[in-house]
PDB file of C-alpha atoms in Angstrom:
ATOM      1  CA  UNK Z   1      -3.035  20.335   4.680  1.00 90.00           C
ATOM      2  CA  UNK Z   2      -5.897  17.942   5.343  1.00 98.00           C
ATOM      3  CA  UNK Z   3      -5.740  14.793   7.462  1.00 98.00           C
ATOM      4  CA  UNK Z   4      -7.244  11.508   6.279  1.00 98.00           C
ATOM      5  CA  UNK Z   5      -7.622   8.057   7.795  1.00 98.00           C
ATOM      6  CA  UNK Z   6      -7.913   5.256   5.232  1.00 98.00           C
ATOM      7  CA  UNK Z   7      -8.739   1.586   5.606  1.00 98.00           C
ATOM      8  CA  UNK Z   8      -7.681  -0.801   2.851  1.00 96.00           C
ATOM      9  CA  UNK Z   9      -4.696   1.304   1.772  1.00 97.00           C
ATOM     10  CA  UNK Z  10      -2.599  -1.765   1.046  1.00 94.00           C
ATOM     11  CA  UNK Z  11      -4.100  -2.427  -2.381  1.00 92.00           C
ATOM     12  CA  UNK Z  12      -6.690  -1.464  -4.958  1.00 94.00           C
ATOM     13  CA  UNK Z  13      -8.810   1.641  -4.510  1.00 95.00           C
ATOM     14  CA  UNK Z  14      -7.411   2.371  -1.046  1.00 96.00           C
ATOM     15  CA  UNK Z  15      -3.813   2.332  -2.273  1.00 96.00           C
ATOM     16  CA  UNK Z  16      -4.627   4.714  -5.127  1.00 97.00           C
ATOM     17  CA  UNK Z  17      -6.454   7.072  -2.772  1.00 97.00           C
ATOM     18  CA  UNK Z  18      -3.534   7.069  -0.349  1.00 98.00           C
ATOM     19  CA  UNK Z  19      -1.114   7.845  -3.173  1.00 98.00           C
ATOM     20  CA  UNK Z  20      -3.222  10.689  -4.570  1.00 98.00           C
ATOM     21  CA  UNK Z  21      -3.748  12.298  -1.173  1.00 98.00           C
ATOM     22  CA  UNK Z  22      -0.058  11.955  -0.337  1.00 97.00           C
ATOM     23  CA  UNK Z  23       0.800  13.704  -3.614  1.00 97.00           C
ATOM     24  CA  UNK Z  24      -1.250  16.660  -2.401  1.00 96.00           C
ATOM     25  CA  UNK Z  25       0.884  16.866   0.723  1.00 97.00           C
ATOM     26  CA  UNK Z  26      -1.953  15.757   3.000  1.00 98.00           C
ATOM     27  CA  UNK Z  27      -1.375  13.838   6.213  1.00 98.00           C
ATOM     28  CA  UNK Z  28      -2.230  10.147   6.068  1.00 98.00           C
ATOM     29  CA  UNK Z  29      -3.258   7.772   8.825  1.00 98.00           C
ATOM     30  CA  UNK Z  30      -3.469   4.212   7.540  1.00 98.00           C
ATOM     31  CA  UNK Z  31      -5.176   1.363   9.363  1.00 98.00           C
ATOM     32  CA  UNK Z  32      -3.305  -1.947   9.396  1.00 98.00           C
ATOM     33  CA  UNK Z  33      -4.378  -5.307  10.768  1.00 95.00           C
ATOM     34  CA  UNK Z  34      -1.044  -5.924  12.549  1.00 96.00           C
ATOM     35  CA  UNK Z  35       2.385  -4.391  13.206  1.00 96.00           C
ATOM     36  CA  UNK Z  36       4.011  -6.093  10.197  1.00 97.00           C
ATOM     37  CA  UNK Z  37       1.396  -4.703   7.843  1.00 96.00           C
ATOM     38  CA  UNK Z  38       1.768  -1.277   9.453  1.00 97.00           C
ATOM     39  CA  UNK Z  39       5.502  -1.295   8.759  1.00 98.00           C
ATOM     40  CA  UNK Z  40       4.852  -2.235   5.124  1.00 97.00           C
ATOM     41  CA  UNK Z  41       2.415   0.667   4.744  1.00 98.00           C
ATOM     42  CA  UNK Z  42       4.845   3.168   6.261  1.00 97.00           C
ATOM     43  CA  UNK Z  43       7.533   1.982   3.864  1.00 97.00           C
ATOM     44  CA  UNK Z  44       5.187   2.281   0.901  1.00 96.00           C
ATOM     45  CA  UNK Z  45       3.856   5.692   1.945  1.00 97.00           C
ATOM     46  CA  UNK Z  46       6.742   7.618   3.549  1.00 96.00           C
ATOM     47  CA  UNK Z  47       5.535  10.069   6.172  1.00 96.00           C
ATOM     48  CA  UNK Z  48       2.264   8.253   6.751  1.00 98.00           C
ATOM     49  CA  UNK Z  49       1.202   7.344  10.272  1.00 98.00           C
ATOM     50  CA  UNK Z  50      -0.380   4.006  11.069  1.00 98.00           C
ATOM     51  CA  UNK Z  51      -2.947   2.596  13.447  1.00 98.00           C
ATOM     52  CA  UNK Z  52      -3.119  -1.111  14.185  1.00 98.00           C
ATOM     53  CA  UNK Z  53      -6.548  -2.689  14.457  1.00 98.00           C
ATOM     54  CA  UNK Z  54      -8.126  -5.815  13.034  1.00 97.00           C
ATOM     55  CA  UNK Z  55     -11.353  -5.105  11.145  1.00 98.00           C
ATOM     56  CA  UNK Z  56     -12.137  -8.796  11.393  1.00 97.00           C
ATOM     57  CA  UNK Z  57     -12.503  -8.386  15.174  1.00 98.00           C
ATOM     58  CA  UNK Z  58     -14.314  -5.062  15.621  1.00 98.00           C
ATOM     59  CA  UNK Z  59     -15.051  -5.681  19.313  1.00 98.00           C
ATOM     60  CA  UNK Z  60     -11.338  -5.198  20.021  1.00 98.00           C
ATOM     61  CA  UNK Z  61     -10.867  -1.962  18.069  1.00 98.00           C
ATOM     62  CA  UNK Z  62     -11.644   0.234  21.071  1.00 98.00           C
ATOM     63  CA  UNK Z  63      -9.103  -1.624  23.196  1.00 98.00           C
ATOM     64  CA  UNK Z  64      -6.474  -1.471  20.438  1.00 97.00           C
ATOM     65  CA  UNK Z  65      -6.950   2.268  19.903  1.00 97.00           C
ATOM     66  CA  UNK Z  66      -6.754   2.860  23.647  1.00 96.00           C
ATOM     67  CA  UNK Z  67      -3.084   1.877  23.444  1.00 95.00           C
ATOM     68  CA  UNK Z  68      -2.218   4.117  20.488  1.00 97.00           C
ATOM     69  CA  UNK Z  69      -2.141   7.804  19.617  1.00 95.00           C
ATOM     70  CA  UNK Z  70      -5.131   8.838  17.499  1.00 96.00           C
ATOM     71  CA  UNK Z  71      -5.495  11.802  15.151  1.00 97.00           C
ATOM     72  CA  UNK Z  72      -6.932  14.792  16.977  1.00 97.00           C
ATOM     73  CA  UNK Z  73      -8.602  16.160  13.839  1.00 98.00           C
ATOM     74  CA  UNK Z  74      -9.777  14.203  10.798  1.00 98.00           C
ATOM     75  CA  UNK Z  75     -10.847  15.909   7.603  1.00 98.00           C
ATOM     76  CA  UNK Z  76     -11.927  12.563   6.220  1.00 98.00           C
ATOM     77  CA  UNK Z  77     -12.488   8.994   7.331  1.00 98.00           C
ATOM     78  CA  UNK Z  78     -12.336   6.761   4.257  1.00 98.00           C
ATOM     79  CA  UNK Z  79     -13.772   3.258   4.623  1.00 98.00           C
ATOM     80  CA  UNK Z  80     -12.326   1.312   1.687  1.00 97.00           C
ATOM     81  CA  UNK Z  81     -11.395  -2.125   3.077  1.00 96.00           C
ATOM     82  CA  UNK Z  82     -13.683  -5.049   2.375  1.00 94.00           C
ATOM     83  CA  UNK Z  83     -13.929  -8.797   2.002  1.00 94.00           C
ATOM     84  CA  UNK Z  84     -16.076 -11.118  -0.115  1.00 92.00           C
ATOM     85  CA  UNK Z  85     -17.187 -14.735   0.147  1.00 91.00           C
ATOM     86  CA  UNK Z  86     -19.576 -16.046  -2.484  1.00 93.00           C
ATOM     87  CA  UNK Z  87     -21.878 -19.032  -2.207  1.00 94.00           C
ATOM     88  CA  UNK Z  88     -25.525 -20.106  -2.159  1.00 96.00           C
ATOM     89  CA  UNK Z  89     -27.488 -19.330   0.981  1.00 97.00           C
ATOM     90  CA  UNK Z  90     -27.936 -23.049   1.439  1.00 98.00           C
ATOM     91  CA  UNK Z  91     -24.171 -23.587   1.611  1.00 96.00           C
ATOM     92  CA  UNK Z  92     -22.687 -20.517   3.334  1.00 96.00           C
ATOM     93  CA  UNK Z  93     -21.659 -21.360   6.921  1.00 97.00           C
ATOM     94  CA  UNK Z  94     -22.130 -19.011   9.857  1.00 98.00           C
ATOM     95  CA  UNK Z  95     -18.414 -18.133   9.881  1.00 97.00           C
ATOM     96  CA  UNK Z  96     -18.608 -16.779   6.329  1.00 97.00           C
ATOM     97  CA  UNK Z  97     -21.512 -14.554   7.348  1.00 98.00           C
ATOM     98  CA  UNK Z  98     -19.823 -13.384  10.528  1.00 98.00           C
ATOM     99  CA  UNK Z  99     -16.479 -12.653   8.855  1.00 97.00           C
ATOM    100  CA  UNK Z 100     -18.146 -10.725   6.030  1.00 98.00           C
ATOM    101  CA  UNK Z 101     -20.397  -8.689   8.294  1.00 98.00           C
ATOM    102  CA  UNK Z 102     -17.556  -7.924  10.705  1.00 98.00           C
ATOM    103  CA  UNK Z 103     -15.220  -6.495   8.076  1.00 98.00           C
ATOM    104  CA  UNK Z 104     -17.755  -4.862   5.773  1.00 98.00           C
ATOM    105  CA  UNK Z 105     -20.286  -3.474   8.251  1.00 98.00           C
ATOM    106  CA  UNK Z 106     -19.632  -3.810  11.983  1.00 98.00           C
ATOM    107  CA  UNK Z 107     -16.024  -2.605  11.802  1.00 98.00           C
ATOM    108  CA  UNK Z 108     -16.890   0.526   9.766  1.00 98.00           C
ATOM    109  CA  UNK Z 109     -19.639   1.310  12.284  1.00 98.00           C
ATOM    110  CA  UNK Z 110     -17.271   0.894  15.237  1.00 98.00           C
ATOM    111  CA  UNK Z 111     -14.430   2.750  13.536  1.00 98.00           C
ATOM    112  CA  UNK Z 112     -16.785   5.622  12.796  1.00 98.00           C
ATOM    113  CA  UNK Z 113     -17.996   5.680  16.406  1.00 98.00           C
ATOM    114  CA  UNK Z 114     -14.458   5.824  17.741  1.00 98.00           C
ATOM    115  CA  UNK Z 115     -13.219   8.509  15.338  1.00 98.00           C
ATOM    116  CA  UNK Z 116     -16.344  10.628  14.966  1.00 98.00           C
ATOM    117  CA  UNK Z 117     -15.229  13.182  17.580  1.00 98.00           C
ATOM    118  CA  UNK Z 118     -12.129  13.884  15.470  1.00 98.00           C
ATOM    119  CA  UNK Z 119     -14.271  14.276  12.339  1.00 98.00           C
ATOM    120  CA  UNK Z 120     -16.807  16.519  14.062  1.00 98.00           C
ATOM    121  CA  UNK Z 121     -14.056  18.801  15.334  1.00 98.00           C
ATOM    122  CA  UNK Z 122     -13.267  20.021  11.804  1.00 98.00           C
ATOM    123  CA  UNK Z 123     -16.665  19.330  10.195  1.00 98.00           C
ATOM    124  CA  UNK Z 124     -15.049  16.581   8.190  1.00 98.00           C
ATOM    125  CA  UNK Z 125     -16.227  13.893   5.810  1.00 98.00           C
ATOM    126  CA  UNK Z 126     -16.984  10.178   6.137  1.00 98.00           C
ATOM    127  CA  UNK Z 127     -16.819   8.170   2.910  1.00 98.00           C
ATOM    128  CA  UNK Z 128     -18.020   4.592   2.575  1.00 98.00           C
ATOM    129  CA  UNK Z 129     -16.763   2.788  -0.519  1.00 97.00           C
ATOM    130  CA  UNK Z 130     -19.726   0.480  -0.910  1.00 98.00           C
ATOM    131  CA  UNK Z 131     -20.511  -1.660  -3.985  1.00 95.00           C
ATOM    132  CA  UNK Z 132     -23.121  -2.167  -6.640  1.00 95.00           C
ATOM    133  CA  UNK Z 133     -24.104  -5.094  -4.414  1.00 93.00           C
ATOM    134  CA  UNK Z 134     -25.181  -2.506  -1.848  1.00 97.00           C
ATOM    135  CA  UNK Z 135     -28.027  -1.555  -4.195  1.00 97.00           C
ATOM    136  CA  UNK Z 136     -29.004  -4.969  -5.541  1.00 96.00           C
ATOM    137  CA  UNK Z 137     -28.286  -8.586  -4.624  1.00 96.00           C
ATOM    138  CA  UNK Z 138     -27.522 -11.415  -7.008  1.00 93.00           C
ATOM    139  CA  UNK Z 139     -27.540 -15.167  -6.639  1.00 95.00           C
ATOM    140  CA  UNK Z 140     -24.639 -16.408  -4.472  1.00 94.00           C
ATOM    141  CA  UNK Z 141     -23.888 -12.860  -3.285  1.00 92.00           C
ATOM    142  CA  UNK Z 142     -26.129 -12.954  -0.183  1.00 97.00           C
ATOM    143  CA  UNK Z 143     -23.584 -12.356   2.588  1.00 97.00           C
ATOM    144  CA  UNK Z 144     -21.627  -9.710   0.710  1.00 96.00           C
ATOM    145  CA  UNK Z 145     -24.752  -7.922  -0.526  1.00 97.00           C
ATOM    146  CA  UNK Z 146     -26.309  -8.018   2.947  1.00 98.00           C
ATOM    147  CA  UNK Z 147     -23.197  -6.422   4.412  1.00 98.00           C
ATOM    148  CA  UNK Z 148     -23.194  -3.718   1.752  1.00 98.00           C
ATOM    149  CA  UNK Z 149     -26.936  -3.047   2.045  1.00 98.00           C
ATOM    150  CA  UNK Z 150     -26.271  -2.606   5.754  1.00 98.00           C
ATOM    151  CA  UNK Z 151     -23.390  -0.256   4.982  1.00 98.00           C
ATOM    152  CA  UNK Z 152     -25.759   1.906   2.925  1.00 98.00           C
ATOM    153  CA  UNK Z 153     -28.154   2.045   5.883  1.00 98.00           C
ATOM    154  CA  UNK Z 154     -25.273   2.983   8.182  1.00 98.00           C
ATOM    155  CA  UNK Z 155     -24.233   5.828   5.891  1.00 98.00           C
ATOM    156  CA  UNK Z 156     -27.787   7.100   5.429  1.00 98.00           C
ATOM    157  CA  UNK Z 157     -28.445   7.156   9.176  1.00 98.00           C
ATOM    158  CA  UNK Z 158     -25.095   8.778   9.928  1.00 98.00           C
ATOM    159  CA  UNK Z 159     -25.746  11.490   7.344  1.00 98.00           C
ATOM    160  CA  UNK Z 160     -29.040  12.471   8.985  1.00 98.00           C
ATOM    161  CA  UNK Z 161     -27.559  12.342  12.473  1.00 98.00           C
ATOM    162  CA  UNK Z 162     -24.454  14.403  11.707  1.00 98.00           C
ATOM    163  CA  UNK Z 163     -25.814  16.993   9.270  1.00 97.00           C
ATOM    164  CA  UNK Z 164     -26.274  19.477  12.079  1.00 97.00           C
ATOM    165  CA  UNK Z 165     -22.647  18.972  13.107  1.00 98.00           C
ATOM    166  CA  UNK Z 166     -21.420  19.875   9.633  1.00 98.00           C
ATOM    167  CA  UNK Z 167     -20.184  16.339   8.912  1.00 98.00           C
ATOM    168  CA  UNK Z 168     -20.666  15.207   5.312  1.00 98.00           C
ATOM    169  CA  UNK Z 169     -21.305  11.543   4.453  1.00 98.00           C
ATOM    170  CA  UNK Z 170     -20.871   9.947   1.030  1.00 98.00           C
ATOM    171  CA  UNK Z 171     -21.493   6.428  -0.242  1.00 98.00           C
ATOM    172  CA  UNK Z 172     -19.690   5.338  -3.415  1.00 98.00           C
ATOM    173  CA  UNK Z 173     -21.075   2.335  -5.307  1.00 97.00           C
ATOM    174  CA  UNK Z 174     -18.487   0.990  -7.753  1.00 94.00           C
ATOM    175  CA  UNK Z 175     -19.260  -1.746 -10.221  1.00 86.00           C
ATOM    176  CA  UNK Z 176     -16.679  -4.450 -10.780  1.00 80.00           C
ATOM    177  CA  UNK Z 177     -13.248  -2.894 -10.322  1.00 80.00           C
ATOM    178  CA  UNK Z 178      -9.866  -4.322 -11.306  1.00 64.00           C
ATOM    179  CA  UNK Z 179      -8.532  -5.166  -7.858  1.00 75.00           C
ATOM    180  CA  UNK Z 180      -7.245  -8.203  -6.016  1.00 74.00           C
ATOM    181  CA  UNK Z 181     -10.755  -8.686  -4.637  1.00 78.00           C
ATOM    182  CA  UNK Z 182     -12.132  -8.897  -8.171  1.00 78.00           C
ATOM    183  CA  UNK Z 183      -9.568 -11.539  -9.038  1.00 76.00           C
ATOM    184  CA  UNK Z 184     -10.758 -13.509  -5.997  1.00 78.00           C
ATOM    185  CA  UNK Z 185     -14.389 -13.103  -7.086  1.00 79.00           C
ATOM    186  CA  UNK Z 186     -13.617 -14.476 -10.536  1.00 83.00           C
ATOM    187  CA  UNK Z 187     -11.824 -17.416  -8.961  1.00 83.00           C
ATOM    188  CA  UNK Z 188     -14.859 -18.159  -6.794  1.00 84.00           C
ATOM    189  CA  UNK Z 189     -17.113 -17.832  -9.830  1.00 82.00           C
ATOM    190  CA  UNK Z 190     -14.884 -20.167 -11.832  1.00 82.00           C
ATOM    191  CA  UNK Z 191     -14.323 -17.490 -14.479  1.00 84.00           C
ATOM    192  CA  UNK Z 192     -11.178 -16.224 -16.181  1.00 82.00           C
ATOM    193  CA  UNK Z 193     -10.138 -12.807 -14.888  1.00 80.00           C
ATOM    194  CA  UNK Z 194      -9.280 -10.015 -17.320  1.00 77.00           C
ATOM    195  CA  UNK Z 195      -8.535  -6.763 -15.501  1.00 72.00           C
ATOM    196  CA  UNK Z 196      -8.979  -4.800 -18.719  1.00 78.00           C
ATOM    197  CA  UNK Z 197     -12.721  -5.487 -18.693  1.00 78.00           C
ATOM    198  CA  UNK Z 198     -13.361  -3.642 -15.465  1.00 75.00           C
ATOM    199  CA  UNK Z 199     -13.151  -0.203 -13.859  1.00 88.00           C
ATOM    200  CA  UNK Z 200      -9.658   0.930 -12.950  1.00 92.00           C
ATOM    201  CA  UNK Z 201      -9.145   1.712  -9.229  1.00 89.00           C
ATOM    202  CA  UNK Z 202      -7.967   5.172 -10.269  1.00 94.00           C
ATOM    203  CA  UNK Z 203     -11.425   5.939 -11.656  1.00 95.00           C
ATOM    204  CA  UNK Z 204     -13.141   5.093  -8.365  1.00 96.00           C
ATOM    205  CA  UNK Z 205     -10.538   7.083  -6.460  1.00 96.00           C
ATOM    206  CA  UNK Z 206     -11.339  10.109  -8.639  1.00 97.00           C
ATOM    207  CA  UNK Z 207     -15.001   9.796  -7.671  1.00 96.00           C
ATOM    208  CA  UNK Z 208     -14.068   9.772  -3.981  1.00 98.00           C
ATOM    209  CA  UNK Z 209     -11.819  12.805  -4.438  1.00 98.00           C
ATOM    210  CA  UNK Z 210     -14.637  14.644  -6.225  1.00 97.00           C
ATOM    211  CA  UNK Z 211     -16.825  14.167  -3.162  1.00 98.00           C
ATOM    212  CA  UNK Z 212     -14.060  15.302  -0.824  1.00 97.00           C
ATOM    213  CA  UNK Z 213     -13.333  18.369  -2.947  1.00 97.00           C
ATOM    214  CA  UNK Z 214     -16.948  19.538  -3.246  1.00 96.00           C
ATOM    215  CA  UNK Z 215     -17.455  23.063  -1.953  1.00 95.00           C
ATOM    216  CA  UNK Z 216     -18.767  23.364   1.589  1.00 91.00           C
ATOM    217  CA  UNK Z 217     -22.211  24.453   0.412  1.00 93.00           C
ATOM    218  CA  UNK Z 218     -22.740  21.023  -1.171  1.00 93.00           C
ATOM    219  CA  UNK Z 219     -22.830  17.433   0.015  1.00 96.00           C
ATOM    220  CA  UNK Z 220     -22.447  14.668  -2.545  1.00 97.00           C
ATOM    221  CA  UNK Z 221     -24.392  11.880  -0.910  1.00 98.00           C
ATOM    222  CA  UNK Z 222     -24.255   8.973  -3.369  1.00 98.00           C
ATOM    223  CA  UNK Z 223     -22.021   8.182  -6.343  1.00 97.00           C
ATOM    224  CA  UNK Z 224     -22.533   5.205  -8.637  1.00 96.00           C
ATOM    225  CA  UNK Z 225     -19.613   4.156 -10.847  1.00 94.00           C
ATOM    226  CA  UNK Z 226     -20.134   1.578 -13.595  1.00 90.00           C
ATOM    227  CA  UNK Z 227     -17.784  -0.046 -16.102  1.00 87.00           C
ATOM    228  CA  UNK Z 228     -17.590   2.112 -19.229  1.00 83.00           C
ATOM    229  CA  UNK Z 229     -16.190  -0.551 -21.548  1.00 71.00           C
TER     230      UNK Z 229
END
């Protein structure tokens, strides 16, 4: 039985990953922003354990974890949570930049720092669910793309640093995926949302599981997933 810690398990790709890993009989630790959300996750995923910590305020994660039991060993740390705020560079306020960078980049870095000893102990795996925006930036996507480009840099540096410790690091770059975030993006773009046009969360989850299940002699470093319709 493997042990996994997942962010963003409340919906979309994270929820599918949590369900698939639970079906295997693996142990789940799910990060929640507050106690109410933690209770909802435990109800949705019976047997799962929860940690409470707000990704929007990464400076307080260390303090929050200091008051909770943490997993001793982690076979995988799965960074799935994210946020998006579109707008021209000339219009995006500082708060939009700070909120986006906190959730999408600084919090994953801090969460990795805090939990890396548990991952190293079993030569585990760190997976960053990035975005196509982590490889290219479009108009009005500056803050989100910057956060995801930074997340790629974080993963690439971590991979080089931890290779000698047996820790594997994977970045997954999905195209537009049918999640609540995608519905929000369409709303911000002023476009009608049709989930059937985009990648199903299940398909991205399968890509993550393929990386986790790779034999120990291999490390899948980067996976790009694009809409097939």
